[in-house]
mmCIF file of C-alpha atoms in Angstrom:
data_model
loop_
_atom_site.group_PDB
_atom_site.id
_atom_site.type_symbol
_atom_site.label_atom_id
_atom_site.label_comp_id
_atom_site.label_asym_id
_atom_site.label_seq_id
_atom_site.Cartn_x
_atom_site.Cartn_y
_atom_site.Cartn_z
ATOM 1 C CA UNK A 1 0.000 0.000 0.000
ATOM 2 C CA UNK A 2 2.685 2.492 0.791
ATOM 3 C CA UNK A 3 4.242 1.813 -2.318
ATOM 4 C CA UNK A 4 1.281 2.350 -4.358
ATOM 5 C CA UNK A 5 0.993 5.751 -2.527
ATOM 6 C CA UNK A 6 4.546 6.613 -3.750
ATOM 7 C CA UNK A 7 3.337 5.605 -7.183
ATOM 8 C CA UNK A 8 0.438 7.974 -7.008
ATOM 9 C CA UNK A 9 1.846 10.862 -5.555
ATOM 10 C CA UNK A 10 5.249 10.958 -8.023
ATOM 11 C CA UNK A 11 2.548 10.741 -11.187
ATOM 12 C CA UNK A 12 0.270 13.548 -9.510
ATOM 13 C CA UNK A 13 3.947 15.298 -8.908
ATOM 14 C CA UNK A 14 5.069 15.132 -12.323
ATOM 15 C CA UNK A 15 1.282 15.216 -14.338
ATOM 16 C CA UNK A 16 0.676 18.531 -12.469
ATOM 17 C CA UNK A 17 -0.249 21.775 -13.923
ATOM 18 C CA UNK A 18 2.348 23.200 -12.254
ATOM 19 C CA UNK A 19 5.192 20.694 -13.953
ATOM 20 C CA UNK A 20 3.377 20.549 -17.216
ATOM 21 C CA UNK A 21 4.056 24.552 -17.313
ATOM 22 C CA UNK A 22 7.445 24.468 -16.130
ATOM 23 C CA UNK A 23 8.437 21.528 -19.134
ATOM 24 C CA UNK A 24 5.888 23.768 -21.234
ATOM 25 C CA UNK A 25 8.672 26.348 -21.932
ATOM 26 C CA UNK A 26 11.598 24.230 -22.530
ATOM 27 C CA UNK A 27 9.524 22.493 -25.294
ATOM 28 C CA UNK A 28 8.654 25.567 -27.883
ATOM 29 C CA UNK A 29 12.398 25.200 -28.746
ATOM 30 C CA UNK A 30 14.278 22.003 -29.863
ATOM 31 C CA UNK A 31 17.509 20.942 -30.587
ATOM 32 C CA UNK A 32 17.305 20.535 -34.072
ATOM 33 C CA UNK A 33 15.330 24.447 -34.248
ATOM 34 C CA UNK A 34 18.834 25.853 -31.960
ATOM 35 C CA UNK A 35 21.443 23.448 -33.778
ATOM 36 C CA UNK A 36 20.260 24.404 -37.783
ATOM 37 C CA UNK A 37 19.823 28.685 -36.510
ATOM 38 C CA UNK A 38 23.266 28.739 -34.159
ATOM 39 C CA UNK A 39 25.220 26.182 -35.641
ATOM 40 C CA UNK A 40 26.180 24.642 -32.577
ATOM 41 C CA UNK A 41 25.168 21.525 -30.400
ATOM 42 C CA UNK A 42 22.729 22.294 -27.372
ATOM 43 C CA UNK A 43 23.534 21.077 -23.978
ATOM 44 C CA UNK A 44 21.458 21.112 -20.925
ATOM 45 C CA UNK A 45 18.060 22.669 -20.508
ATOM 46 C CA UNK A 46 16.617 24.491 -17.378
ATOM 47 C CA UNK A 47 13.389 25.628 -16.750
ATOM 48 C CA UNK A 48 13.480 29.048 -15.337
ATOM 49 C CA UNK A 49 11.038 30.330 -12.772
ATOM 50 C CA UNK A 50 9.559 34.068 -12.796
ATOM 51 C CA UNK A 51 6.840 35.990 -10.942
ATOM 52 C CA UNK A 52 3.590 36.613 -12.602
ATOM 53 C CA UNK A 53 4.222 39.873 -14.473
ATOM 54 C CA UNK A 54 1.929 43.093 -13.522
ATOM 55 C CA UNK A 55 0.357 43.795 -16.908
ATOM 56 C CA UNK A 56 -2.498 46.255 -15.745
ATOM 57 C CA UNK A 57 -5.024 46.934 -12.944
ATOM 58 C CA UNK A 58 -6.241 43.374 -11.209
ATOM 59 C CA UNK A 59 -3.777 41.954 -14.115
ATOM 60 C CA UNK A 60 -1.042 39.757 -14.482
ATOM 61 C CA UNK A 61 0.686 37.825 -17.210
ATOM 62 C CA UNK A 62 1.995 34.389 -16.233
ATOM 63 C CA UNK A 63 5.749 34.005 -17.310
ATOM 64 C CA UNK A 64 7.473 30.751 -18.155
ATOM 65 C CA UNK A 65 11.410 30.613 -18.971
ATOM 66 C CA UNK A 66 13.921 28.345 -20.412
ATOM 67 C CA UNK A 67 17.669 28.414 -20.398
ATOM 68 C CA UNK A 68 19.621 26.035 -23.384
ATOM 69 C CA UNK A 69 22.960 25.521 -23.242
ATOM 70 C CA UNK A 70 24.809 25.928 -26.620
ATOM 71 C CA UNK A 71 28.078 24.169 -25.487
ATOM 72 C CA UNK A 72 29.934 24.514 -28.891
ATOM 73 C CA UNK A 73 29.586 28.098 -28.774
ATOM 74 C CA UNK A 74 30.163 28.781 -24.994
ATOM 75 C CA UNK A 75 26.654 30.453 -24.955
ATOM 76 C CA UNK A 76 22.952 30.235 -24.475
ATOM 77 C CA UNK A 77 19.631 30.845 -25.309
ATOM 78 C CA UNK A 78 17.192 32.190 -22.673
ATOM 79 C CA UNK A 79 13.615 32.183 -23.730
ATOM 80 C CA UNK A 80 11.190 34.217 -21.969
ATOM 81 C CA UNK A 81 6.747 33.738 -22.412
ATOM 82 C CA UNK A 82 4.180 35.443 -21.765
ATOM 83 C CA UNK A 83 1.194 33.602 -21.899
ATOM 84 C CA UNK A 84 -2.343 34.934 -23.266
ATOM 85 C CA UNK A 85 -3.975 36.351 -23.135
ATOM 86 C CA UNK A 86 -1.607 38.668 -24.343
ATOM 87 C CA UNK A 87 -3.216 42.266 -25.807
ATOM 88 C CA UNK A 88 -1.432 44.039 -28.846
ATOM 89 C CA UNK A 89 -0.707 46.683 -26.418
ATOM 90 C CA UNK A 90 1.111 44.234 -24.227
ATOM 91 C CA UNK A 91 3.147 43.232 -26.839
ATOM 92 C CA UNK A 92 4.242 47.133 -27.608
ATOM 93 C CA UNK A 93 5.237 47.230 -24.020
ATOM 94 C CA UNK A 94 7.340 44.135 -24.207
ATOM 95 C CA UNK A 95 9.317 45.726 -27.189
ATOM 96 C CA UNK A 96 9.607 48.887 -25.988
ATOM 97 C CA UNK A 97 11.225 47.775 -22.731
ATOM 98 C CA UNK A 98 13.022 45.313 -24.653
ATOM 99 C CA UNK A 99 14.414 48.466 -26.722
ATOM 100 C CA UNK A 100 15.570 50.139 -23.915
ATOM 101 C CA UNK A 101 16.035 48.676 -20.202
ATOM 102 C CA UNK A 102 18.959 49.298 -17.680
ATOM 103 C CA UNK A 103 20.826 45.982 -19.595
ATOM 104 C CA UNK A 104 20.833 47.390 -23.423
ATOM 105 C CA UNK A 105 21.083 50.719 -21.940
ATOM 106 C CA UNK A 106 24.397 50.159 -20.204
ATOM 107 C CA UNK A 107 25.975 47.910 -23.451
ATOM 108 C CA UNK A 108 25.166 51.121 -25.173
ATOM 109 C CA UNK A 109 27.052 53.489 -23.079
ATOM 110 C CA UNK A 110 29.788 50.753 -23.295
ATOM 111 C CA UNK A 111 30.040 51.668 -26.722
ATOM 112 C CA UNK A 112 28.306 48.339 -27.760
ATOM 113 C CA UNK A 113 27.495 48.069 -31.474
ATOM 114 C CA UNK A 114 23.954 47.317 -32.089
ATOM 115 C CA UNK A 115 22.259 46.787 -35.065
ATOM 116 C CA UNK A 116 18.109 46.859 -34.628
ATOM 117 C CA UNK A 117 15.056 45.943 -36.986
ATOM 118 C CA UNK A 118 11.316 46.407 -36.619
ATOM 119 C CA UNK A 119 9.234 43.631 -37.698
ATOM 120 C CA UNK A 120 4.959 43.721 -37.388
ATOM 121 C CA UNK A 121 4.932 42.776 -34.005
ATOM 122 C CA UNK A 122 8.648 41.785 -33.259
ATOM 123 C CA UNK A 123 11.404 43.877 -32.295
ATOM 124 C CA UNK A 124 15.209 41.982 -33.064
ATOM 125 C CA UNK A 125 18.420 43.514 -32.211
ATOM 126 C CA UNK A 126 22.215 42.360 -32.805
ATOM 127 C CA UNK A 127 24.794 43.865 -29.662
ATOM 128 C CA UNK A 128 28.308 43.180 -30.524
ATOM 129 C CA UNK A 129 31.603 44.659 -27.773
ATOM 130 C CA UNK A 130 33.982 47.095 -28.984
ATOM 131 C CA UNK A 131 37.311 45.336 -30.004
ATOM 132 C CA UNK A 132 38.720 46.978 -26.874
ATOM 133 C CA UNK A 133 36.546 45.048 -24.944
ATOM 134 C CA UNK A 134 37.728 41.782 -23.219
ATOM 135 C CA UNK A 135 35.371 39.010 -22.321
ATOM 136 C CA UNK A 136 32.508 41.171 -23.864
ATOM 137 C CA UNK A 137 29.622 38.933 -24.748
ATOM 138 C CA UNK A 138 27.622 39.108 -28.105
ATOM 139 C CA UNK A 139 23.628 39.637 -27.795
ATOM 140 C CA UNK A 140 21.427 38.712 -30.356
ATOM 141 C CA UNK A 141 17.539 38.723 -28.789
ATOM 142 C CA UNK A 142 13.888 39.090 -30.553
ATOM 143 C CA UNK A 143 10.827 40.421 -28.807
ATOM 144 C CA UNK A 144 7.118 40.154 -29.982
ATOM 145 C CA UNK A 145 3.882 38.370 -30.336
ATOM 146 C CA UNK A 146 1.433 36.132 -31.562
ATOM 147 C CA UNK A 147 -1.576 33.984 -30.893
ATOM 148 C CA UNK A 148 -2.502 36.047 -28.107
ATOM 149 C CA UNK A 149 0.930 35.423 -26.184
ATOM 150 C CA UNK A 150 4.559 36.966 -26.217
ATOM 151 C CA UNK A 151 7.764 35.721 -26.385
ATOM 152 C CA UNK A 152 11.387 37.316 -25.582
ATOM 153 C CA UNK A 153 14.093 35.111 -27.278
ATOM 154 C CA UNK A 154 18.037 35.878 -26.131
ATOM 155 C CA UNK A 155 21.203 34.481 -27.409
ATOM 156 C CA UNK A 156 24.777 35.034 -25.773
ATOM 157 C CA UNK A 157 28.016 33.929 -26.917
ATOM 158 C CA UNK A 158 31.102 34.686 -25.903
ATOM 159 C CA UNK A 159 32.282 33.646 -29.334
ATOM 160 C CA UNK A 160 29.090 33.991 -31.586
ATOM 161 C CA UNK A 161 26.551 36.580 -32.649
ATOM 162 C CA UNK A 162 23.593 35.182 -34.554
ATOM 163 C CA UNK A 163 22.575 37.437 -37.545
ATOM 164 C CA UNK A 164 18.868 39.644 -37.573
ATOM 165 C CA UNK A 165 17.605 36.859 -39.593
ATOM 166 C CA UNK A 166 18.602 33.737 -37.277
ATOM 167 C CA UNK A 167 17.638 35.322 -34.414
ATOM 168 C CA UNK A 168 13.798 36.303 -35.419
ATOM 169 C CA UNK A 169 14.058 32.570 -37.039
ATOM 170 C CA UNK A 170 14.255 31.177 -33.486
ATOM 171 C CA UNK A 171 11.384 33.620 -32.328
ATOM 172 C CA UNK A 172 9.478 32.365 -35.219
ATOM 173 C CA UNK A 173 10.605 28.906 -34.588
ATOM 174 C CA UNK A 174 9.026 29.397 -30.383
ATOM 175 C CA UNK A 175 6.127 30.973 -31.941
ATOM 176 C CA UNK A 176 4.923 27.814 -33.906
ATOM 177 C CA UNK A 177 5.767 25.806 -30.937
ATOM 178 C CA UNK A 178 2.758 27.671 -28.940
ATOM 179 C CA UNK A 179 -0.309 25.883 -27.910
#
């Protein structure tokens, strides 16, 4: 009897909303979407854990996250969504701090190079170090929307910046992944 309790209680753990959310994340992305866009082998995954979002008076967006290793490249991929439902207004907010927040703000004033399009609905943006700079780290990160949700896609590399195109590719790539 106690083992059948065991039983029970590790497939209510793991069949939970709560763990079906968490693995939710880590699925709109797979390794064959991150190996053909970065060119490199992905390592580990890890669900990432965030506080419901204030979107609004007696409003919140729930946030799920992912981290992916990219071991060949010495970087990752951090994947950020908001789920619905998401307003179009939401989704200009999400650029516009993903334009400019304390992060982009201070590669900036580090004399950063960035390189920026607009998309309908999706903001993308390419941040590469000044030569001077050592151990500066390469951003490449997409923001935007679609079926009623949002997603914030980042890639870092120590040794790798993903072009405009590759990086809204992985966005796009999330985005079909949503349920």
């Amino acid at each position: 009897m106690l083992l059948f309790s065991l039983v029970l209680s590790l497939i209510v753990l793991f069949t939970s909303p709560a763990a079906a959310e968490q693995s939710s994340a880590c699925s709109l992305l797979t390794s064959s979407d991150i190996e053909a866009v970065t060119g490199g082998k992905m390592g580990v995954t890890q669900p990432i854990h965030f506080d419901d979002v204030p979107a609004g008076p007696n409003r919140s967006m729930k946030v799920l996250g992912c981290m992916y290793a990219v071991t060949s490249q010495r970087g990752q991929i951090t994947i950020s969504w908001f789920t619905g439902p998401v307003t179009d207004d939401d989704i200009a907010k999400l650029i516009a701090m993903s334009k400019s927040n304390v992060g982009t703000d201070a590669l900036r004033k580090a004399n950063y190079k960035e390189v920026a399009k607009d998309f309908p609905h999706a903001w993308c943006s390419i941040m590469t170090p000044p030569p001077s700079t050592k151990d500066g780290l390469m951003l490449s990160t997409c923001a935007g929307g679609v079926k009623g949700q949002a997603l914030s896609i980042t890639f870092t590399s120590p040794t790798k910046a993903l072009t405009i195109d590759q990086t809204k590719a992985l966005l796009d790539k999330a985005a079909g992944h949503l349920h």
